[in-house]
Coordinates of C-alpha atoms in Angstrom, one line a residue:
Chain A
M1 CA -35.3 -17.0 -28.4
T2 CA -32.4 -19.1 -27.1
I3 CA -31.2 -18.1 -23.7
D4 CA -27.4 -18.3 -23.1
T5 CA -24.7 -16.6 -21.1
S6 CA -24.8 -13.5 -23.3
T7 CA -28.6 -12.9 -22.8
K8 CA -29.7 -9.8 -21.0
V9 CA -32.9 -9.4 -19.1
V10 CA -34.9 -6.1 -19.2
P11 CA -37.6 -5.7 -16.5
H12 CA -40.9 -4.8 -18.1
N13 CA -42.0 -1.3 -17.4
D14 CA -45.1 -2.6 -15.7
T15 CA -43.2 -4.9 -13.3
L16 CA -43.0 -3.6 -9.8
F17 CA -40.1 -4.9 -7.7
T18 CA -40.2 -4.4 -3.9
Q19 CA -37.2 -5.2 -1.8
L20 CA -38.3 -6.3 1.7
H21 CA -36.6 -5.9 5.0
D22 CA -35.4 -9.5 5.4
G23 CA -33.7 -9.7 2.0
E24 CA -36.7 -11.2 0.2
A25 CA -38.5 -9.3 -2.5
V26 CA -41.8 -9.3 -4.4
L27 CA -42.5 -8.9 -8.1
L28 CA -45.9 -7.8 -9.4
H29 CA -46.9 -7.1 -13.0
L30 CA -49.4 -4.3 -13.1
E31 CA -51.2 -5.6 -16.3
T32 CA -51.2 -9.3 -16.0
H33 CA -51.1 -9.4 -12.1
A34 CA -48.4 -12.1 -12.4
Y35 CA -46.8 -12.2 -8.9
Y36 CA -43.7 -13.7 -7.5
G37 CA -42.2 -13.8 -4.1
L38 CA -38.4 -14.0 -4.3
N39 CA -36.2 -15.5 -1.7
E40 CA -32.9 -13.8 -0.9
T41 CA -31.0 -15.5 -3.7
A42 CA -33.6 -14.8 -6.4
A43 CA -33.9 -11.2 -5.2
R44 CA -30.1 -10.8 -5.6
I45 CA -30.3 -12.3 -9.1
W46 CA -33.1 -9.9 -10.0
Q47 CA -31.0 -6.9 -8.8
L48 CA -28.0 -8.0 -10.9
L49 CA -30.1 -8.6 -14.0
S50 CA -31.7 -5.2 -13.5
D51 CA -28.3 -3.6 -13.4
G52 CA -27.9 -4.8 -17.0
L53 CA -25.6 -7.8 -16.5
T54 CA -25.7 -10.7 -18.9
L55 CA -26.7 -14.1 -17.5
G56 CA -23.1 -15.1 -17.6
E57 CA -22.0 -12.0 -15.7
V58 CA -24.7 -12.7 -13.1
C59 CA -23.4 -16.2 -12.7
C60 CA -19.8 -15.0 -12.1
Q61 CA -21.0 -12.5 -9.6
L62 CA -23.1 -15.1 -7.7
Q63 CA -20.1 -17.5 -7.6
S64 CA -18.1 -14.8 -5.8
E65 CA -21.0 -14.4 -3.3
F66 CA -22.2 -18.0 -2.8
D67 CA -20.6 -21.3 -2.7
V68 CA -22.1 -23.0 -5.7
G69 CA -20.8 -24.8 -8.8
D70 CA -20.7 -23.3 -12.4
A71 CA -23.2 -25.6 -14.0
E72 CA -25.6 -25.5 -11.1
I73 CA -25.7 -21.8 -10.9
L74 CA -26.1 -21.3 -14.7
Q75 CA -29.0 -23.7 -14.7
Y76 CA -30.7 -21.9 -11.9
V77 CA -30.2 -18.4 -13.4
V78 CA -31.4 -19.5 -16.9
A79 CA -34.5 -21.2 -15.4
F80 CA -35.2 -18.1 -13.5
A81 CA -34.9 -15.9 -16.6
E82 CA -37.1 -18.2 -18.6
E83 CA -39.8 -18.2 -16.0
L84 CA -39.7 -14.4 -15.7
S85 CA -39.9 -14.1 -19.5
T86 CA -42.8 -16.6 -19.8
T87 CA -44.8 -14.4 -17.3
K88 CA -43.9 -11.2 -19.2
L89 CA -42.2 -9.8 -16.1
V90 CA -39.1 -9.3 -18.3
E91 CA -38.0 -9.1 -21.9
L92 CA -34.9 -10.9 -23.1
S93 CA -32.3 -9.4 -25.3
C94 CA -29.0 -10.4 -26.8
Chain B
M1 CA -67.9 -6.0 16.3
P2 CA -68.4 -2.7 18.1
R3 CA -65.4 -0.5 17.1
I4 CA -63.7 2.7 17.7
V5 CA -62.3 4.6 14.8
I6 CA -59.2 6.5 15.9
E7 CA -57.7 9.2 13.8
L8 CA -54.0 9.0 14.8
T9 CA -53.1 12.1 12.8
N10 CA -54.5 14.5 10.3
R11 CA -51.1 14.7 8.6
C12 CA -50.9 12.9 5.3
N13 CA -48.2 12.0 2.8
L14 CA -50.6 12.6 -0.2
S15 CA -52.7 15.5 -1.2
C16 CA -55.7 13.9 -2.9
Q17 CA -58.0 15.9 -5.1
H18 CA -61.1 14.4 -3.5
C19 CA -60.0 14.7 0.1
F20 CA -62.2 16.6 2.6
S21 CA -60.9 20.2 2.3
G22 CA -58.6 20.9 5.1
R23 CA -59.3 17.7 6.9
H24 CA -56.0 15.9 6.1
G25 CA -53.7 18.9 5.6
G26 CA -53.2 19.5 9.3
N27 CA -50.2 19.0 11.6
T28 CA -51.9 17.3 14.7
D29 CA -51.0 14.0 16.1
L30 CA -53.2 12.3 18.7
P31 CA -51.5 12.4 22.1
L32 CA -50.6 8.8 23.2
A33 CA -52.3 9.6 26.6
I34 CA -55.6 9.8 24.8
L35 CA -55.1 6.5 23.1
D36 CA -54.2 5.0 26.6
H37 CA -57.4 6.6 27.9
V38 CA -59.5 5.0 25.2
L39 CA -57.8 1.6 25.5
A40 CA -58.3 1.5 29.3
E41 CA -62.0 2.3 29.1
A42 CA -63.5 1.2 25.8
G43 CA -63.4 -2.5 26.5
L44 CA -65.6 -2.0 29.5
L45 CA -68.3 -0.6 27.2
G46 CA -68.1 -3.6 24.9
F47 CA -65.7 -2.3 22.2
D48 CA -63.2 -4.8 21.0
F49 CA -61.9 -3.4 17.7
I50 CA -59.9 -0.3 16.9
A51 CA -59.7 1.0 13.3
F52 CA -56.8 3.4 12.8
T53 CA -57.2 6.2 10.2
G54 CA -55.7 9.5 9.4
G55 CA -54.5 11.6 7.5
D56 CA -52.5 8.5 7.0
P57 CA -51.9 6.5 10.1
T58 CA -48.5 5.4 9.0
V59 CA -47.1 8.9 9.2
Y60 CA -48.1 9.1 12.9
R61 CA -45.0 9.6 15.0
H62 CA -45.9 6.9 17.5
F63 CA -47.3 4.4 15.0
A64 CA -45.4 1.4 16.3
D65 CA -46.1 2.4 19.9
A66 CA -49.8 2.8 19.2
L67 CA -50.0 -0.7 17.7
A68 CA -48.1 -2.2 20.6
R69 CA -50.3 -0.6 23.2
T70 CA -53.5 -1.7 21.3
S71 CA -52.3 -5.3 21.0
Q72 CA -51.2 -5.3 24.7
A73 CA -54.7 -4.0 25.7
G74 CA -56.2 -7.0 23.9
F75 CA -57.9 -5.2 21.1
Q76 CA -58.1 -6.4 17.5
F77 CA -57.2 -3.6 15.1
G78 CA -57.2 -2.6 11.4
M79 CA -56.2 0.4 9.6
V80 CA -57.0 2.4 6.4
T81 CA -54.0 3.6 4.6
N82 CA -53.0 5.0 1.2
G83 CA -50.2 2.4 1.1
Q84 CA -47.4 4.8 0.3
N85 CA -45.4 4.0 3.5
F86 CA -46.3 0.4 3.6
K87 CA -42.9 -0.9 2.6
M88 CA -41.5 0.8 5.7
V89 CA -44.2 -0.1 8.2
Y90 CA -45.2 -3.7 7.4
P91 CA -42.7 -5.3 9.8
V92 CA -44.5 -3.5 12.6
L93 CA -47.8 -5.0 11.5
L94 CA -46.2 -8.5 11.4
E95 CA -45.1 -8.0 15.0
H96 CA -48.8 -7.7 15.9
R97 CA -50.1 -10.2 13.4
D98 CA -52.3 -12.0 16.0
H99 CA -54.2 -8.8 16.6
L100 CA -54.3 -7.5 13.1
N101 CA -57.7 -8.0 11.4
V102 CA -57.2 -6.3 8.1
V103 CA -55.3 -3.5 6.3
T104 CA -57.5 -1.5 4.0
F105 CA -55.8 0.2 1.1
S106 CA -57.4 3.3 -0.5
V107 CA -57.4 2.6 -4.3
D108 CA -59.4 5.1 -6.2
G109 CA -59.2 3.6 -9.7
A110 CA -58.5 0.3 -11.4
T111 CA -55.9 1.9 -13.5
E112 CA -52.7 3.8 -12.8
S113 CA -54.0 6.8 -14.7
S114 CA -57.3 7.2 -12.9
H115 CA -55.9 6.5 -9.5
D116 CA -53.0 8.8 -9.9
K117 CA -55.2 11.6 -11.3
L118 CA -56.8 11.8 -7.9
R119 CA -54.0 10.8 -5.6
G120 CA -50.8 11.9 -7.4
K121 CA -48.1 10.5 -9.7
N122 CA -46.7 7.0 -8.8
S123 CA -49.2 6.6 -5.9
F124 CA -50.9 3.6 -7.8
R125 CA -47.6 1.8 -8.1
R126 CA -46.8 2.2 -4.5
V127 CA -50.2 1.0 -3.3
M128 CA -49.9 -2.0 -5.7
Q129 CA -46.4 -2.7 -4.1
A130 CA -48.1 -2.6 -0.7
A131 CA -50.7 -5.2 -1.9
S132 CA -47.9 -7.4 -3.3
I133 CA -46.2 -7.3 0.1
C134 CA -49.4 -8.4 1.7
M135 CA -49.8 -11.3 -0.7
F136 CA -46.2 -12.5 0.0
K137 CA -46.3 -12.0 3.8
D138 CA -49.9 -13.2 4.2
I139 CA -51.2 -10.0 5.6
P140 CA -55.0 -9.8 5.2
F141 CA -56.0 -6.7 3.2
S142 CA -59.0 -5.2 1.5
I143 CA -59.5 -2.3 -0.9
N144 CA -61.7 0.8 -0.5
M145 CA -62.6 2.9 -3.4
V146 CA -64.4 6.3 -3.2
V147 CA -66.6 6.6 -6.3
T148 CA -66.1 9.9 -8.2
R149 CA -67.0 11.2 -11.6
N150 CA -63.4 10.3 -12.5
N151 CA -63.6 6.6 -11.6
Q152 CA -67.3 5.7 -11.7
H153 CA -66.9 3.5 -14.7
E154 CA -64.2 1.3 -13.1
V155 CA -66.0 -0.4 -10.3
A156 CA -66.2 -3.8 -12.0
E157 CA -62.6 -3.5 -13.2
L158 CA -61.5 -2.6 -9.6
A159 CA -63.3 -5.7 -8.2
E160 CA -61.5 -7.8 -10.8
L161 CA -58.2 -6.3 -9.9
A162 CA -58.8 -6.8 -6.2
A163 CA -59.7 -10.5 -6.8
H164 CA -56.5 -11.0 -8.8
L165 CA -54.5 -9.5 -6.0
G166 CA -56.0 -11.7 -3.3
S167 CA -57.9 -8.9 -1.6
R168 CA -60.5 -10.0 1.0
G169 CA -62.9 -7.7 -0.7
V170 CA -63.7 -4.3 -1.9
R171 CA -65.8 -1.6 -0.3
F172 CA -67.1 1.2 -2.4
G173 CA -68.2 4.5 -0.9
H174 CA -69.7 7.7 -2.1
L175 CA -67.7 10.9 -2.1
M176 CA -68.4 13.3 0.8
H177 CA -69.2 16.7 -0.7
S178 CA -66.5 19.3 -0.2
P179 CA -65.8 22.7 -1.9
I180 CA -62.9 21.1 -3.7
T181 CA -64.8 18.1 -5.1
T182 CA -67.7 20.2 -6.1
A183 CA -65.6 22.8 -7.8
D184 CA -63.8 20.0 -9.6
G185 CA -67.0 18.4 -10.7
Q186 CA -66.3 15.1 -9.0
D187 CA -69.6 14.7 -7.2
L188 CA -72.1 12.4 -8.8
S189 CA -75.8 13.4 -8.9
S190 CA -78.3 11.3 -7.0
E191 CA -79.3 9.5 -10.1
E192 CA -75.7 8.8 -11.1
R193 CA -75.1 7.5 -7.6
K194 CA -78.0 5.1 -7.8
R195 CA -76.8 3.8 -11.2
V196 CA -73.4 3.0 -9.7
E197 CA -75.0 1.4 -6.7
A198 CA -77.0 -0.9 -9.0
E199 CA -73.8 -1.9 -10.7
I200 CA -72.2 -2.6 -7.3
A201 CA -75.2 -4.7 -6.3
D202 CA -74.8 -6.7 -9.4
L203 CA -71.1 -7.2 -8.6
Q204 CA -72.1 -8.4 -5.1
R205 CA -74.1 -11.2 -6.7
N206 CA -71.4 -12.2 -9.2
S207 CA -67.9 -11.4 -7.8
A208 CA -65.5 -14.0 -6.5
I209 CA -64.7 -11.8 -3.5
A210 CA -66.7 -9.9 -0.9
I211 CA -68.1 -6.6 -2.4
A212 CA -69.7 -4.0 -0.1
M213 CA -71.2 -0.6 -0.5
G214 CA -70.1 1.6 2.4
P215 CA -72.5 3.7 4.4
G216 CA -74.1 6.5 2.6
Y217 CA -75.8 4.6 -0.2
F218 CA -79.5 5.2 -1.1
T219 CA -81.7 3.4 1.5
D220 CA -85.1 3.5 3.0
S221 CA -83.5 2.6 6.4
L222 CA -83.3 5.7 8.5
F223 CA -80.4 4.4 10.6
P224 CA -78.4 2.0 8.4
C225 CA -74.9 2.7 9.6
A226 CA -72.7 1.6 12.5
P227 CA -72.4 5.0 14.2
L228 CA -76.2 5.5 14.2
Q229 CA -76.6 2.0 15.7
M230 CA -74.0 2.9 18.3
Q231 CA -71.7 0.2 17.0
E232 CA -69.0 2.7 16.0
V233 CA -67.6 5.8 17.6
N234 CA -64.9 8.1 16.3
V235 CA -62.0 9.8 18.1
D236 CA -60.3 12.5 16.1
C237 CA -56.6 13.4 16.3
H238 CA -57.4 16.3 18.7
G239 CA -58.8 13.8 21.2
N240 CA -62.5 14.6 20.6
L241 CA -65.0 11.9 20.6
T242 CA -67.2 12.6 17.6
K243 CA -70.4 11.3 16.0
C244 CA -68.9 9.8 12.9
C245 CA -65.6 9.6 11.0
H246 CA -67.3 10.7 7.8
L247 CA -68.4 14.0 9.4
S248 CA -65.3 14.5 11.5
G249 CA -63.2 17.5 10.5
H250 CA -65.7 18.3 7.8
G251 CA -67.1 21.8 7.5
S252 CA -66.0 25.0 9.2
P253 CA -64.8 25.4 12.8
K254 CA -68.3 26.8 13.5
T255 CA -70.0 23.6 12.4
Q256 CA -68.6 21.1 14.9
R257 CA -71.9 20.0 16.6
D258 CA -70.8 16.5 15.9
V259 CA -68.0 16.8 18.5
I260 CA -69.3 15.3 21.7
G261 CA -66.4 16.0 24.0
N262 CA -62.7 16.0 24.5
L263 CA -61.1 13.0 26.1
A264 CA -58.5 15.1 27.8
E265 CA -61.3 16.7 29.8
I266 CA -63.9 14.0 30.3
T267 CA -63.7 10.2 30.6
F268 CA -64.5 8.0 27.6
G269 CA -67.5 6.6 29.6
E270 CA -68.9 10.1 30.0
A271 CA -68.3 11.0 26.4
Y272 CA -70.0 7.8 25.3
R273 CA -73.0 8.6 27.5
R274 CA -73.3 12.0 25.9
L275 CA -73.0 10.4 22.4
V276 CA -75.9 8.1 23.2
A277 CA -78.0 11.1 24.3
E278 CA -77.1 13.0 21.2
N279 CA -77.9 10.0 19.0
D280 CA -81.3 9.6 20.7
V281 CA -82.1 13.2 19.8
F282 CA -80.9 12.7 16.3
R283 CA -82.9 9.6 15.8
E284 CA -86.0 11.2 17.1
T285 CA -85.6 14.2 14.9
K286 CA -84.9 12.2 11.8
M287 CA -88.0 9.9 12.4
R288 CA -90.2 13.0 12.9
H289 CA -88.8 14.6 9.8
H290 CA -89.4 11.5 7.8
A291 CA -92.9 10.9 9.2
S292 CA -94.0 14.5 8.3
G293 CA -93.3 13.8 4.7
Q294 CA -90.5 16.4 4.5
F295 CA -87.9 14.0 3.1
D296 CA -86.3 15.1 -0.2
E297 CA -85.1 12.2 -2.4
T298 CA -81.5 13.1 -1.5
D299 CA -82.3 12.6 2.2
Y300 CA -82.3 8.8 1.6
F301 CA -78.5 9.1 1.3
P302 CA -77.7 8.9 5.0
C303 CA -74.3 10.7 4.9
W304 CA -75.9 13.6 3.0
Y305 CA -78.7 13.8 5.6
C306 CA -76.2 13.9 8.5
S307 CA -74.0 16.4 6.7
R308 CA -77.0 18.7 6.4
Y309 CA -78.2 18.0 9.9
Y310 CA -74.9 18.9 11.4
S311 CA -74.6 22.0 9.1
K312 CA -71.6 20.8 7.2
L313 CA -72.8 22.0 3.9
D314 CA -73.5 25.7 4.2
W315 CA -70.6 26.4 1.8
L316 CA -72.7 24.7 -0.9
R317 CA -75.2 27.5 -1.0
S318 CA -72.6 29.8 -2.5
T319 CA -71.3 27.5 -5.2
E320 CA -72.4 27.3 -8.8
P321 CA -75.9 25.8 -9.0
N322 CA -76.0 22.0 -9.0
V323 CA -78.5 19.2 -8.0
W324 CA -77.2 18.9 -4.5
Q325 CA -77.4 22.7 -3.9
L326 CA -81.0 22.6 -4.9
A327 CA -81.7 19.9 -2.3
L328 CA -80.5 22.2 0.5
R329 CA -83.5 23.8 2.1

């Protein structure tokens, strides 16, 4: 499936998200045991995606919070979503 | 390393089906003064490691303080936890990372359904979250599984899960008999235990991580475990120095012969001296018992033997007939 600004990300039911004290977070898939440590930015993206925002809406939100350019942030968020999808931590929907 | 098991509290945030009846449903916290007492004296007797247990040690009111005092006294430490509070307490462990040896998570099934059946809804997810924190923060951890009728077919699967998670290893242990586990049919027969032990021995040869069978497995050795070799002593949450953490709090108030003395009343050194004397009597009795040909096959399970020796199993005489009841003489 093509990922664009209208894409939404749905965390898999077997994906455990754990927010840590320092702003970082951890993802673990119960079935595949795929595991990711997330830095503060990635943890924030995960939270926004989990709230049901599209990738485009996530980018807008991040621009208001961080000093980054449009293209750069979209590239980052899309790459993140693709990686999560590849490891079955999330499912993508339009 | 010679170690002291310290039960910080008998309070627990779970109510597991296979828990020793009444052992972890209490409301007692170890006085910090007792901990200080142990830390001040135990090193002089060669102990250099403290293993914190409960209940669940993370619900202890002075958890952070206990770790700080232990580290300051120069001891290495570890703890056994159900992992449910780990998200809250891991920063405290990181503060004492240099003294932390390992965190052992109790995981009683390789699947969410089997673990939660024993430990309660969502407990598997929380302990897996705890393991993921350890992976990310580089906190050494291991997994302990108590083998029951419910999860006996999952030992290989659990070893595989542990390896995937980056666990240092897995330790399997037999269930200690209690009225609840017996009524619930969770106890394995001696033959079933030996079958599981054979599977675990096979895993030991083939697993990518360390696999161990905890004390209590079928063995010809009369004194196979750390407490009987005076390499481990137990302090319960009441401040009692006791023979072994497996026996501690088990049985009725009338069957506490395994309690050696209370550390609010006697020094650790004196309690230890009494424990050595008690252990000498035990060893002599067991050797005599064995030499006279009176051993039943079940007596080669050391925890069972000790449970009988210390009269922890009288309740078993009044249950429905089963293979373990028949072994009581």
